[in-house]
PDB file of C-alpha atoms in Angstrom:
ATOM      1  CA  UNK A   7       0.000   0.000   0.000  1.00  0.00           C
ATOM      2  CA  UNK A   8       2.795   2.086   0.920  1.00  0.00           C
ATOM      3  CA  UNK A   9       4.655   1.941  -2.655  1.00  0.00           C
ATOM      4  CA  UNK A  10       1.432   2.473  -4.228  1.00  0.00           C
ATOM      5  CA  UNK A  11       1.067   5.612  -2.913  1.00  0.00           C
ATOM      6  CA  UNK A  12       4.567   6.824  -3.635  1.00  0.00           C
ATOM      7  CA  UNK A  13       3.987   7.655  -6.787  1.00  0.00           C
ATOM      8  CA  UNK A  14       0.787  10.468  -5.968  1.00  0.00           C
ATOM      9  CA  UNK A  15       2.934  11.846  -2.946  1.00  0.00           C
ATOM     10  CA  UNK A  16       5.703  12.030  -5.411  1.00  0.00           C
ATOM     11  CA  UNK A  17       3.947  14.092  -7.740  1.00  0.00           C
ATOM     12  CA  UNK A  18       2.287  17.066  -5.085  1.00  0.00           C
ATOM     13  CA  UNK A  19       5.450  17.266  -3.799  1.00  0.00           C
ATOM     14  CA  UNK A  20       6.762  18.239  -7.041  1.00  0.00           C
ATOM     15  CA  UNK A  21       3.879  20.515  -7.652  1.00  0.00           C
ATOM     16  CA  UNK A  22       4.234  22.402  -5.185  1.00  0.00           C
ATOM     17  CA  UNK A  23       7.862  22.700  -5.879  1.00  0.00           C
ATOM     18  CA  UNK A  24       7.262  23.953  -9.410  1.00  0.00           C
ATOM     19  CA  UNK A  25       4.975  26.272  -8.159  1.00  0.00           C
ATOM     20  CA  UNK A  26       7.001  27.965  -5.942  1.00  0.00           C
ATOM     21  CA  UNK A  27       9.098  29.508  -8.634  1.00  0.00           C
ATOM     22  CA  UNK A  28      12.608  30.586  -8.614  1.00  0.00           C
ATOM     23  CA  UNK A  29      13.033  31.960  -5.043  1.00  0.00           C
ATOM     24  CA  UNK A  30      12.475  28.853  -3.168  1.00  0.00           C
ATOM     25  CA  UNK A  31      12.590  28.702   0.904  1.00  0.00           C
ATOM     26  CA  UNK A  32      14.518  25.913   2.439  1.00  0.00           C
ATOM     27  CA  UNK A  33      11.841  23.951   3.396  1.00  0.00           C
ATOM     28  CA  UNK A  34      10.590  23.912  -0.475  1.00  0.00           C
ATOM     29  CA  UNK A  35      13.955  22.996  -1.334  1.00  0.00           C
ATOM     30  CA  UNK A  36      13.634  19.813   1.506  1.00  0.00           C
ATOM     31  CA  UNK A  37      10.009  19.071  -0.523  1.00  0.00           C
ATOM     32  CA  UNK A  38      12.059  19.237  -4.207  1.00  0.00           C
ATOM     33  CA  UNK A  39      14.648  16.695  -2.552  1.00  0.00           C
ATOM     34  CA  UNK A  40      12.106  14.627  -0.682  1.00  0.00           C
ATOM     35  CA  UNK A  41      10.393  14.111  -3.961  1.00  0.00           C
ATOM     36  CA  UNK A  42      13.116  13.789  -6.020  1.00  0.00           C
ATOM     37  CA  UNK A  43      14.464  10.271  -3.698  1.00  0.00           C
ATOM     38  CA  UNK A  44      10.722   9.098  -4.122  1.00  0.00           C
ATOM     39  CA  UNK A  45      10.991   9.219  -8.040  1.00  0.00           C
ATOM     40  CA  UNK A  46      14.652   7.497  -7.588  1.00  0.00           C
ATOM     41  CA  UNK A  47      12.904   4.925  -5.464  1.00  0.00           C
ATOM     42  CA  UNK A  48      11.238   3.533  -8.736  1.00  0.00           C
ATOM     43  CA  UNK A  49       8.167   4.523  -9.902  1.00  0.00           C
ATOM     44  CA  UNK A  50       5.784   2.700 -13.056  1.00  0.00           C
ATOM     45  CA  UNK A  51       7.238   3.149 -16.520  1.00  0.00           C
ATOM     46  CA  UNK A  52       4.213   4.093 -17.793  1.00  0.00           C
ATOM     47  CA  UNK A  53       2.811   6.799 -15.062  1.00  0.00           C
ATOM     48  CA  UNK A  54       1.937   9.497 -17.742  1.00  0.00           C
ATOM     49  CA  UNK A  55       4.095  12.502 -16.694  1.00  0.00           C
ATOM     50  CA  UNK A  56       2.652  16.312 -17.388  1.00  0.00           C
ATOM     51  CA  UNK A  57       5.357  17.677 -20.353  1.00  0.00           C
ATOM     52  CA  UNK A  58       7.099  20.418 -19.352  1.00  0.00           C
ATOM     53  CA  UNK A  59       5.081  23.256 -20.931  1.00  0.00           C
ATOM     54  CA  UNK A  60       2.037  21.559 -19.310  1.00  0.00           C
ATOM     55  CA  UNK A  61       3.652  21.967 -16.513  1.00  0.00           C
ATOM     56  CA  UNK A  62       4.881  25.446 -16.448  1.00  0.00           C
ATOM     57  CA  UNK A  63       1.652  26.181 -17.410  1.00  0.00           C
ATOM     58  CA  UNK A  64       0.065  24.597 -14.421  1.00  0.00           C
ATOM     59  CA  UNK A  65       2.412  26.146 -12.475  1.00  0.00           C
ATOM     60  CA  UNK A  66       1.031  29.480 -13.645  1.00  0.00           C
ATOM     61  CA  UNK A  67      -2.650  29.458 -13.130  1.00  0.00           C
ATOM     62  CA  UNK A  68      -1.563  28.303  -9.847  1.00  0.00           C
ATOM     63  CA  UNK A  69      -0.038  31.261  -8.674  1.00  0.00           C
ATOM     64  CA  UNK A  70      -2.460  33.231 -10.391  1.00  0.00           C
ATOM     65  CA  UNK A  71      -4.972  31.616  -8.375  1.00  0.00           C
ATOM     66  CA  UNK A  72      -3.237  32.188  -5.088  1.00  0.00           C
ATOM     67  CA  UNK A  73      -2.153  35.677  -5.846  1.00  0.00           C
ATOM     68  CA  UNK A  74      -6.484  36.369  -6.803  1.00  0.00           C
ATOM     69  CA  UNK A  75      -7.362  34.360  -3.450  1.00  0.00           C
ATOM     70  CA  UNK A  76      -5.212  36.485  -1.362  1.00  0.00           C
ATOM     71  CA  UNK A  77      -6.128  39.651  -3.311  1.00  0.00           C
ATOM     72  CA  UNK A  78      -9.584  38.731  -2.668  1.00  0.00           C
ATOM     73  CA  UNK A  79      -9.486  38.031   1.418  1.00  0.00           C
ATOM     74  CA  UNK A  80      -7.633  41.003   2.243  1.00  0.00           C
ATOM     75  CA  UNK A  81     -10.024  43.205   0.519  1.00  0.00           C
ATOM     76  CA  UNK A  82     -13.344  41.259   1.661  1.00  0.00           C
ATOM     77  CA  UNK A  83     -13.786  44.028   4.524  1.00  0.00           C
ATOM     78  CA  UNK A  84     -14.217  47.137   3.624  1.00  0.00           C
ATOM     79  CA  UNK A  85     -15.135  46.051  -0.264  1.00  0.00           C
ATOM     80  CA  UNK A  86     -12.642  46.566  -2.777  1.00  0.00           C
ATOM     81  CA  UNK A  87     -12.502  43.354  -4.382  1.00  0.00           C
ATOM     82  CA  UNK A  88     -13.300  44.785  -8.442  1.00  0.00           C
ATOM     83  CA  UNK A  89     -10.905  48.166  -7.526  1.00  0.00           C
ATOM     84  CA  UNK A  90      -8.094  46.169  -6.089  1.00  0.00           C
ATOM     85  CA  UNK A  91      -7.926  42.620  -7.958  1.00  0.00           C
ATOM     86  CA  UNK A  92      -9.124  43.212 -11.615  1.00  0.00           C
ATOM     87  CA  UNK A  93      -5.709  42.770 -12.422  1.00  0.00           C
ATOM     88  CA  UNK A  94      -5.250  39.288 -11.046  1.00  0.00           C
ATOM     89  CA  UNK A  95      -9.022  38.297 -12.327  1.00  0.00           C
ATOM     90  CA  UNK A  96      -7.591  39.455 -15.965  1.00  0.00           C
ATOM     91  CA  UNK A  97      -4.086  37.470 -15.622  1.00  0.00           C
ATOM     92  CA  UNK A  98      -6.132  34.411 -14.543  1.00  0.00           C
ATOM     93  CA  UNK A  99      -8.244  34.179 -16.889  1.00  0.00           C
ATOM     94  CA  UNK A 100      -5.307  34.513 -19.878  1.00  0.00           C
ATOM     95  CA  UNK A 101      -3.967  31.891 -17.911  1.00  0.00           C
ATOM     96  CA  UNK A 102      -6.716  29.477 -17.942  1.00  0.00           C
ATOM     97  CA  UNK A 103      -7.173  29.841 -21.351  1.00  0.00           C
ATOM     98  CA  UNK A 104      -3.704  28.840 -22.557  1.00  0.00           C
ATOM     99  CA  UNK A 105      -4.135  25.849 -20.965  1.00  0.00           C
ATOM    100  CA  UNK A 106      -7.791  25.394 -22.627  1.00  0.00           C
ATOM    101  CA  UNK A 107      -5.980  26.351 -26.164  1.00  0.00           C
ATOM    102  CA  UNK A 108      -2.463  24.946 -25.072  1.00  0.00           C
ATOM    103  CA  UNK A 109      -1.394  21.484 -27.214  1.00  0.00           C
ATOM    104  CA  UNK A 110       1.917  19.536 -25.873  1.00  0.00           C
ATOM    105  CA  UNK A 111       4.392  18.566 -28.266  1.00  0.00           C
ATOM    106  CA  UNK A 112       3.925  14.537 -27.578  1.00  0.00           C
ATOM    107  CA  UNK A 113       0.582  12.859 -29.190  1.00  0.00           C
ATOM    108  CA  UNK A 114      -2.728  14.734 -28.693  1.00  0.00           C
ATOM    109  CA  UNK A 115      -3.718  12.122 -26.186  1.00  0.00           C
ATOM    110  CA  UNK A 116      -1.718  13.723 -23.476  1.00  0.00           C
ATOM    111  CA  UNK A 117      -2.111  17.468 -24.651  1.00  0.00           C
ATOM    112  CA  UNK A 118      -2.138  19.862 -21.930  1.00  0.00           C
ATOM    113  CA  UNK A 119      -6.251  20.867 -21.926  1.00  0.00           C
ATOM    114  CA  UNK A 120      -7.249  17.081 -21.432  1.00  0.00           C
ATOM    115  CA  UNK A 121      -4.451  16.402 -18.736  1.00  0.00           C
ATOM    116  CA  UNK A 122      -4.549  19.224 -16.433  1.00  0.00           C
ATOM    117  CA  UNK A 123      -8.484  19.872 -16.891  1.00  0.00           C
ATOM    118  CA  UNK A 124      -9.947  16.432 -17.823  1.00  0.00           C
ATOM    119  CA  UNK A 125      -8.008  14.074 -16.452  1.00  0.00           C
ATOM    120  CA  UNK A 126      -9.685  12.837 -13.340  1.00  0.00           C
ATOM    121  CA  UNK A 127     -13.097  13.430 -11.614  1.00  0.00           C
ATOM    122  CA  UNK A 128     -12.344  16.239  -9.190  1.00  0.00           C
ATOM    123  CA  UNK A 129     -11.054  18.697 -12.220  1.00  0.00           C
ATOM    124  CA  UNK A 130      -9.545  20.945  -9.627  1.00  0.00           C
ATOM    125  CA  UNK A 131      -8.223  23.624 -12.103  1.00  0.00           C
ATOM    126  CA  UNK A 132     -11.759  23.729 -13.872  1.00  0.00           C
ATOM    127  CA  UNK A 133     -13.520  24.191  -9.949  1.00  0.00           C
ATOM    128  CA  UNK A 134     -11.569  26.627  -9.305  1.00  0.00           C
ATOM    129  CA  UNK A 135     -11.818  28.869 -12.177  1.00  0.00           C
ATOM    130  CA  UNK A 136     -15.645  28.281 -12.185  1.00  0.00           C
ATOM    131  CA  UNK A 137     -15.196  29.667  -8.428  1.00  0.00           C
ATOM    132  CA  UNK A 138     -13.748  32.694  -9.058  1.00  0.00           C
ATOM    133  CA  UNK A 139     -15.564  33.365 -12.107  1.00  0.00           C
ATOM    134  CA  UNK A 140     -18.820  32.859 -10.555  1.00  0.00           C
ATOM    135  CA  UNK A 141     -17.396  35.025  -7.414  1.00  0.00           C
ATOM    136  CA  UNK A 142     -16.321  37.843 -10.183  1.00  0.00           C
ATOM    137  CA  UNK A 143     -20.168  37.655 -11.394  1.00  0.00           C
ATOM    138  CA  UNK A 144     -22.291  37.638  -8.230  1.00  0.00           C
ATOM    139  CA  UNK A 145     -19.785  41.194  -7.131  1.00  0.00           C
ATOM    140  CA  UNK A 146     -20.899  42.654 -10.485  1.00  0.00           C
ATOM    141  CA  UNK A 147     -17.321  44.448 -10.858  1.00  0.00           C
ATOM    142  CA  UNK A 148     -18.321  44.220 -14.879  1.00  0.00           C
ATOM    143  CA  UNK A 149     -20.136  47.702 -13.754  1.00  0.00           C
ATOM    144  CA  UNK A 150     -17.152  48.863 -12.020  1.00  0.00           C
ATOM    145  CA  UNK A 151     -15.049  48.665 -14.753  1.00  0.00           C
ATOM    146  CA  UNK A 152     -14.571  49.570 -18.622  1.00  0.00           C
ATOM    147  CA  UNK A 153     -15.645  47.550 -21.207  1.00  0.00           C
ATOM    148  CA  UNK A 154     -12.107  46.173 -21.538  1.00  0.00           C
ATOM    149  CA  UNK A 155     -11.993  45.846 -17.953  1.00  0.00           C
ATOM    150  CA  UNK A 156      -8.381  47.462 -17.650  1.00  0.00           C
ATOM    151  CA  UNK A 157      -9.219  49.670 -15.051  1.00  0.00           C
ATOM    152  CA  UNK A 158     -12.428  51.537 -13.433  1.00  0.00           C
ATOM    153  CA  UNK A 159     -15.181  53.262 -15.258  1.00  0.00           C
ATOM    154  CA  UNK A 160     -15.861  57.205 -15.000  1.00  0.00           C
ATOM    155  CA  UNK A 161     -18.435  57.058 -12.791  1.00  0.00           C
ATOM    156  CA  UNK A 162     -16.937  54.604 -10.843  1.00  0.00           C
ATOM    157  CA  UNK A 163     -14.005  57.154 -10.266  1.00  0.00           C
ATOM    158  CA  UNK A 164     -16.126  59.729  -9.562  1.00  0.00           C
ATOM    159  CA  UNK A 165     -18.815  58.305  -7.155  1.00  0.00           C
ATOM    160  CA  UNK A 166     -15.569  57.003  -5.275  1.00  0.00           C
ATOM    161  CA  UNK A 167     -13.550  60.871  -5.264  1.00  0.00           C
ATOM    162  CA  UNK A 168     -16.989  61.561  -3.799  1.00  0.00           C
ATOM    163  CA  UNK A 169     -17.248  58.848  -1.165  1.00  0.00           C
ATOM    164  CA  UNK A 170     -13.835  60.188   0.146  1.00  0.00           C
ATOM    165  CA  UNK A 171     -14.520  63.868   0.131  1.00  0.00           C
ATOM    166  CA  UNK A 172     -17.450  62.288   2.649  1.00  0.00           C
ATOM    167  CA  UNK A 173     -15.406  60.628   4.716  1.00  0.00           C
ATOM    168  CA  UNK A 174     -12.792  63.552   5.018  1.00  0.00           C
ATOM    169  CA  UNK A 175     -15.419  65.633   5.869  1.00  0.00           C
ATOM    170  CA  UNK A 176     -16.733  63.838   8.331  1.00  0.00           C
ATOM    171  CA  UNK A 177     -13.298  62.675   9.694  1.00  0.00           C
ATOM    172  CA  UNK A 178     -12.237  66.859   9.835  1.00  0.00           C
ATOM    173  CA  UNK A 179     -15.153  68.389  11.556  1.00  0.00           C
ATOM    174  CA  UNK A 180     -15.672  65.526  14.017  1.00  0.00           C
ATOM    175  CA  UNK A 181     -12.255  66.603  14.844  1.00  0.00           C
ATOM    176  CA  UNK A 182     -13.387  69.827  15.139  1.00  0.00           C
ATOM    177  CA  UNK A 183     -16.501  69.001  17.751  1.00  0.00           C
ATOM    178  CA  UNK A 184     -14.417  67.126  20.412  1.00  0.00           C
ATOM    179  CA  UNK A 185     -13.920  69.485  22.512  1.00  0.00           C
ATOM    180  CA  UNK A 186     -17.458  71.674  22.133  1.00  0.00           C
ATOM    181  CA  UNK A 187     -20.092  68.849  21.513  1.00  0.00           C
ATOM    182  CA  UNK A 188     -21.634  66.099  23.500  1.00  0.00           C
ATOM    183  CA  UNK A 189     -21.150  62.102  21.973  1.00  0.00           C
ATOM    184  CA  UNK A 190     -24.604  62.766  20.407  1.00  0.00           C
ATOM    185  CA  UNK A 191     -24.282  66.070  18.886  1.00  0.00           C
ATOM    186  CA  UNK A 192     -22.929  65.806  15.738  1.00  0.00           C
ATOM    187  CA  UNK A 193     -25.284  69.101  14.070  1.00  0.00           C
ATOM    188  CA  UNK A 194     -21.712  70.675  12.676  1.00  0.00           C
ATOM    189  CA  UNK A 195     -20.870  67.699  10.299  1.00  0.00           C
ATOM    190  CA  UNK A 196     -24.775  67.325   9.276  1.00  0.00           C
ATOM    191  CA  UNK A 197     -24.420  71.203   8.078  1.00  0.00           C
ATOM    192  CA  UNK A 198     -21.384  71.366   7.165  1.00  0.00           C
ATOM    193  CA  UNK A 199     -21.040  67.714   5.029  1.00  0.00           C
ATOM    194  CA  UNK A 200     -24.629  67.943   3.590  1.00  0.00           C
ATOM    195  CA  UNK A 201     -23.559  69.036   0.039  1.00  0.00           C
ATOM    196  CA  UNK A 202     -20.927  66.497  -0.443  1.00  0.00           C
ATOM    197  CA  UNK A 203     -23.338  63.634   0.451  1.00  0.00           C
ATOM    198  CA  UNK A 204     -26.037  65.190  -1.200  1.00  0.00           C
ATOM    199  CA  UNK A 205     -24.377  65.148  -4.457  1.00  0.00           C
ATOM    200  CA  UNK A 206     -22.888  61.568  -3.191  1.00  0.00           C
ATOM    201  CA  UNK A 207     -26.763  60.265  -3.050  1.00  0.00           C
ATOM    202  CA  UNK A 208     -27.708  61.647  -5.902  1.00  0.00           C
ATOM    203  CA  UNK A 209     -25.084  60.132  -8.037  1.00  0.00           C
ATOM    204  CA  UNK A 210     -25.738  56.797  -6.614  1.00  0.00           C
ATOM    205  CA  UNK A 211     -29.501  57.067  -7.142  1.00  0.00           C
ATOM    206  CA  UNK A 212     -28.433  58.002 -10.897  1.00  0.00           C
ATOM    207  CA  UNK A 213     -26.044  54.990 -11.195  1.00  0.00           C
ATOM    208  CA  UNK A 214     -28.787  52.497 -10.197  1.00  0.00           C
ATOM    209  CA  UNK A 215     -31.268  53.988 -12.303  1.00  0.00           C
ATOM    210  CA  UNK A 216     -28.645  53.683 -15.444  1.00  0.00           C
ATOM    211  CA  UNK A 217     -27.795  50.331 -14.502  1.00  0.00           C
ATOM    212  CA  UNK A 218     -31.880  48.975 -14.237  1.00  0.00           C
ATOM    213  CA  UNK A 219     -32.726  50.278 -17.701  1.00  0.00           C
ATOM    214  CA  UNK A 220     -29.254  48.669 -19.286  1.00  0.00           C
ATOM    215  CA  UNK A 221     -28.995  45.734 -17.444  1.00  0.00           C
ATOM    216  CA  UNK A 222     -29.253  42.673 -19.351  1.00  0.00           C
ATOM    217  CA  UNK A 223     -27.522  39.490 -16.636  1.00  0.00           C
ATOM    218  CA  UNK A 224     -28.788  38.161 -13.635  1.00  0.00           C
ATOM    219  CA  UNK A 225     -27.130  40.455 -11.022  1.00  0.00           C
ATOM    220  CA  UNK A 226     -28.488  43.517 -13.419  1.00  0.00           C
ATOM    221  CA  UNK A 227     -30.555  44.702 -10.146  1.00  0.00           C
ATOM    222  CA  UNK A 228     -27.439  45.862  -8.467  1.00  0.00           C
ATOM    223  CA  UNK A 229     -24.415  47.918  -8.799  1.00  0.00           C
ATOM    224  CA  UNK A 230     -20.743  46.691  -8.180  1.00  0.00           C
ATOM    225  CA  UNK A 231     -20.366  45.276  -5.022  1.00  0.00           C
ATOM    226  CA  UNK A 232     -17.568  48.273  -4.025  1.00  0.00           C
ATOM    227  CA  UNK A 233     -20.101  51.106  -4.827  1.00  0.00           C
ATOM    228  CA  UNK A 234     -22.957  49.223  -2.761  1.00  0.00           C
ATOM    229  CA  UNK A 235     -20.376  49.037  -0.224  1.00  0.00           C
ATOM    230  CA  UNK A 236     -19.131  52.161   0.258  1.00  0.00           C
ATOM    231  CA  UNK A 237     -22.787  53.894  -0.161  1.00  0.00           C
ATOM    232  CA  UNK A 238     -23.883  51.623   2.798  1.00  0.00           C
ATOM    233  CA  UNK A 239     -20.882  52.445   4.942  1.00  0.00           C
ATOM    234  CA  UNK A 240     -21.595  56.118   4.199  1.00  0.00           C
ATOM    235  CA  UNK A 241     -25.612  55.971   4.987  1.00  0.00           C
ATOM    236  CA  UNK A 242     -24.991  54.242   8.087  1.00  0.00           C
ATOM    237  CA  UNK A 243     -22.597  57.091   9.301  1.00  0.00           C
ATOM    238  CA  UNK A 244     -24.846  59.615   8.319  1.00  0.00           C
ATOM    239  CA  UNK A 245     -28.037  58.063   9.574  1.00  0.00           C
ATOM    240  CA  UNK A 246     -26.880  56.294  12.121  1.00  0.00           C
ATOM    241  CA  UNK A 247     -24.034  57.499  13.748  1.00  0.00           C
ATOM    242  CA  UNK A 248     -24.545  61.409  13.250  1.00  0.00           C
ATOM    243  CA  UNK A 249     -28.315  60.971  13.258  1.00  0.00           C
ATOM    244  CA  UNK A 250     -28.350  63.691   9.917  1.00  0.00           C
ATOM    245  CA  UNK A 251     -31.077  63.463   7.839  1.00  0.00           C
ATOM    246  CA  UNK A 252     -31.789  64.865   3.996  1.00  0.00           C
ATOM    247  CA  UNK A 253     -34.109  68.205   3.476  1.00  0.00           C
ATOM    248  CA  UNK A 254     -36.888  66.812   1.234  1.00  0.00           C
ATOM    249  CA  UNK A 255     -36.549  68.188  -2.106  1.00  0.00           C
ATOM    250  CA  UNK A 256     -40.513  67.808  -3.075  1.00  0.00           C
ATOM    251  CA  UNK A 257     -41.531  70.096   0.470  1.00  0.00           C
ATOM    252  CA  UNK A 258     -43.883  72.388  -1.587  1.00  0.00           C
ATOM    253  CA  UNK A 259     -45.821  69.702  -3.999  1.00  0.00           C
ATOM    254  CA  UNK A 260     -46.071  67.583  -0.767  1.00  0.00           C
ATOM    255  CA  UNK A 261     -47.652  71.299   1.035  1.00  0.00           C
ATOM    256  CA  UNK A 262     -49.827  71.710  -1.942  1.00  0.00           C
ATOM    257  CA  UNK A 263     -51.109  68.352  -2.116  1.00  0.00           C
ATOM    258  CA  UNK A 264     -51.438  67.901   1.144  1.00  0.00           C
ATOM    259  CA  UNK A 265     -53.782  71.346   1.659  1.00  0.00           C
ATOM    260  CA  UNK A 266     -55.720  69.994  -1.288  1.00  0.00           C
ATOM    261  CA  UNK A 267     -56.329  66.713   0.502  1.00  0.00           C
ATOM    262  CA  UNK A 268     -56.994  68.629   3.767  1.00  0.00           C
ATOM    263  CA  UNK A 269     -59.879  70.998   1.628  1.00  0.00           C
ATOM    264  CA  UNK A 270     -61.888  67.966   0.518  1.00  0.00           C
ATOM    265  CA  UNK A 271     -64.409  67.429   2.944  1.00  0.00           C
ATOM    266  CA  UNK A 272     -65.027  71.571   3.493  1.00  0.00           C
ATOM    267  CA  UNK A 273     -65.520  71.706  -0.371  1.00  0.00           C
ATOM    268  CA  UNK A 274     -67.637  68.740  -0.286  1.00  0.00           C
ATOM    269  CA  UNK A 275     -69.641  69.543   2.709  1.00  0.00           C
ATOM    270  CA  UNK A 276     -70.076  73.028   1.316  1.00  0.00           C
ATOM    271  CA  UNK A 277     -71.504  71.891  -1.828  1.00  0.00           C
ATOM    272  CA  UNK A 278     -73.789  69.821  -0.936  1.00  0.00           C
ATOM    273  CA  UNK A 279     -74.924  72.415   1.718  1.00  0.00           C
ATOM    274  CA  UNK A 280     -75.577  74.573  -1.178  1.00  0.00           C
ATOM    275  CA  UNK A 281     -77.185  72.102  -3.189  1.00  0.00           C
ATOM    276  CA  UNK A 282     -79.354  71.452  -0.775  1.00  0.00           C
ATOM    277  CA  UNK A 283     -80.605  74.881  -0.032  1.00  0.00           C
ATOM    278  CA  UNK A 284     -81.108  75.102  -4.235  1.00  0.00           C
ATOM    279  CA  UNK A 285     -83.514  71.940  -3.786  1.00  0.00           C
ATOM    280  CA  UNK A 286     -85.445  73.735  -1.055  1.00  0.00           C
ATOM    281  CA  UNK A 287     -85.898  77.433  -2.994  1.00  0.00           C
ATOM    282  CA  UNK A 288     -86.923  75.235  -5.961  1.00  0.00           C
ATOM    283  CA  UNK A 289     -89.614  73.118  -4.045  1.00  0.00           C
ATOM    284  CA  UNK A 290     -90.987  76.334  -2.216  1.00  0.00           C
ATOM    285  CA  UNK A 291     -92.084  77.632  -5.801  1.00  0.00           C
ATOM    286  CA  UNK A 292     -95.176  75.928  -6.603  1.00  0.00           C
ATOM    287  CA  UNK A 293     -96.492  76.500  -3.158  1.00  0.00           C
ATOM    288  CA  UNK A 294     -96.448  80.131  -4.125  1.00  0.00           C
ATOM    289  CA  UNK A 295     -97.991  79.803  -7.785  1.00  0.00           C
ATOM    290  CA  UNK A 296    -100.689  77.851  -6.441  1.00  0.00           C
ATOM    291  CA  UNK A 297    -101.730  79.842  -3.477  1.00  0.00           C
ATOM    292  CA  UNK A 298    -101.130  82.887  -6.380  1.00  0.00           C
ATOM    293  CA  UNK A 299    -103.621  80.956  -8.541  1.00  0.00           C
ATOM    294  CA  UNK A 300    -106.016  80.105  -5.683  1.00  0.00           C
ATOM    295  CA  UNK A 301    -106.771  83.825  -4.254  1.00  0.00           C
ATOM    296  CA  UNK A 302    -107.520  84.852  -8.120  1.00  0.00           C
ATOM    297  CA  UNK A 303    -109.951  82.180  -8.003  1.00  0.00           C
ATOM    298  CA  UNK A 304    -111.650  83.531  -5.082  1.00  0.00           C
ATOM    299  CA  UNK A 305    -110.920  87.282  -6.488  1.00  0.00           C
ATOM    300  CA  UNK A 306    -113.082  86.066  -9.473  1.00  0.00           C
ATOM    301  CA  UNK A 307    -115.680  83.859  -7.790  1.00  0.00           C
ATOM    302  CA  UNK A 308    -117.025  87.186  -5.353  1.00  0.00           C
ATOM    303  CA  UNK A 309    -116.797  88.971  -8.211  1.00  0.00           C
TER     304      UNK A 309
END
């Protein structure tokens, strides 16, 4: 049992080796060794061995993959996953397709695409990229970025030179307050920071509008995950933390519709009052004709 699993030990060991590139610790170097005495302890003539571009290949998206994981994790909290790791997302994906396009110089049998991706029933290389890719999807950095996703979009850039004018301003006249306001009282920043997060609002309101009458995939209803982000961290500070609140825009049609509402039942009521008295006037008129009619009939009877 033993020697039959020499041969799989063998082969993480130099893996992991290859992987670790040129600049190799000592304990990699210990793992090259280690593995090197298990291949000179005989292995099966007819183990099917990756070729070396295969392998440097493999090698590749491997690092890609741990440089995108790491990129990933250390911006999970706050969000900055589609700012901060578009770049490794791009080189991965390059990466994963040479080895989907890549052919090795022996027979086709044991070309590169069927032996790193096909080759047994895990398929770690293909779960992985499926990972990140469906990771990359559900954060909806796509609407982040430009169409060639080198870099951020111009609204992106701007709704973010925004969010940090909002921050600094609350981070400068908090500083201010220390020493002249209570915990609670936090009026100075609502006055003074209204116009920056006004227009930092607004422009998020306008991005999600854009986005819901262009949006064509399944995470169309939302914006990148960094912009939801940062707009939530903002809200809660102004909300929550400094208790501000927006002046409504729509005061005077809310007044005027309001009043209107309010003078319903006096216009009504006064109506029908009116109505009513009309009915009355109207009903009181034959009594008048007839009792007009009736003395001429007496008038002419004595007469």
């Amino acid at each position: 049992l033993c020697w039959a699993l020499l041969p799989a030990l063998a082969l993480t060991l130099l893996g992991l080796a290859a992987a670790a590139g040129p600049r190799q610790s000592p304990a990699l170097e210990l793992v090259q060794e280690l593995a090197e005495e298990l291949w000179s302890a005989g292995l099966p003539g007819d183990l099917p061995e990756l070729e070396p571009e295969c392998r440097s290949l493999l090698a590749a998206f491997a690092e890609g993959s741990a440089a995108l994981t790491g990129c990933l994790g250390r911006r999970a909290r706050p969000v900055r996953l589609c700012q901060g790791c578009h770049g490794h997302y791009r080189r991965l994906l390059a990466q994963y397709d040479s080895i989907a396009r890549a052919v090795g110089n022996s027979s086709e049998s044991h070309n590169c695409a069927k032996s790193i991706l096909t080759s047994d029933r895990l398929q770690i290389v293909v779960t992985l990229s499926e990972f990140f890719n469906e990771t990359w999807e559900a954060a909806n950095c796509a609407n982040c970025l430009k169409n060639s996703s080198e870099g951020l979009s111009n609204s992106t850039e701007e709704f973010l030179d925004l969010f940090n004018k909002s921050l600094t301003c609350f981070e400068h006249n908090l500083q201010g307050q220390v020493t002249d306001l209570s915990p609670n009282n936090y009026t100075e920043v609502c006055k003074n920071c209204n116009e920056t997060y006004t227009r930092l609002n607004d422009l998020y309101n306008h991005l999600q509008r854009m986005n819901r009458q262009g949006g064509e995939s399944a995470h169309s209803a939302h914006l990148c995950i960094d912009v939801e982000d940062a707009m939530n961290i903002t809200r809660k500070l102004w909300s929550r933390t400094f208790n501000c609140s927006l002046p409504c825009s729509d005061t005077v049609p809310v007044i005027a519709v309001s009043s209107f509402i309010l003078f319903l039942p006096i216009v009504f009521y006064l109506s029908s009052f009116l109505h009513s008295k009309q009915k009355k006037r109207i009903l009181i008129l034959p009594k008048r004709i007839q009792s007009n009619a009736n003395l001429v009939n007496i008038q002419e009877k004595y007469s």
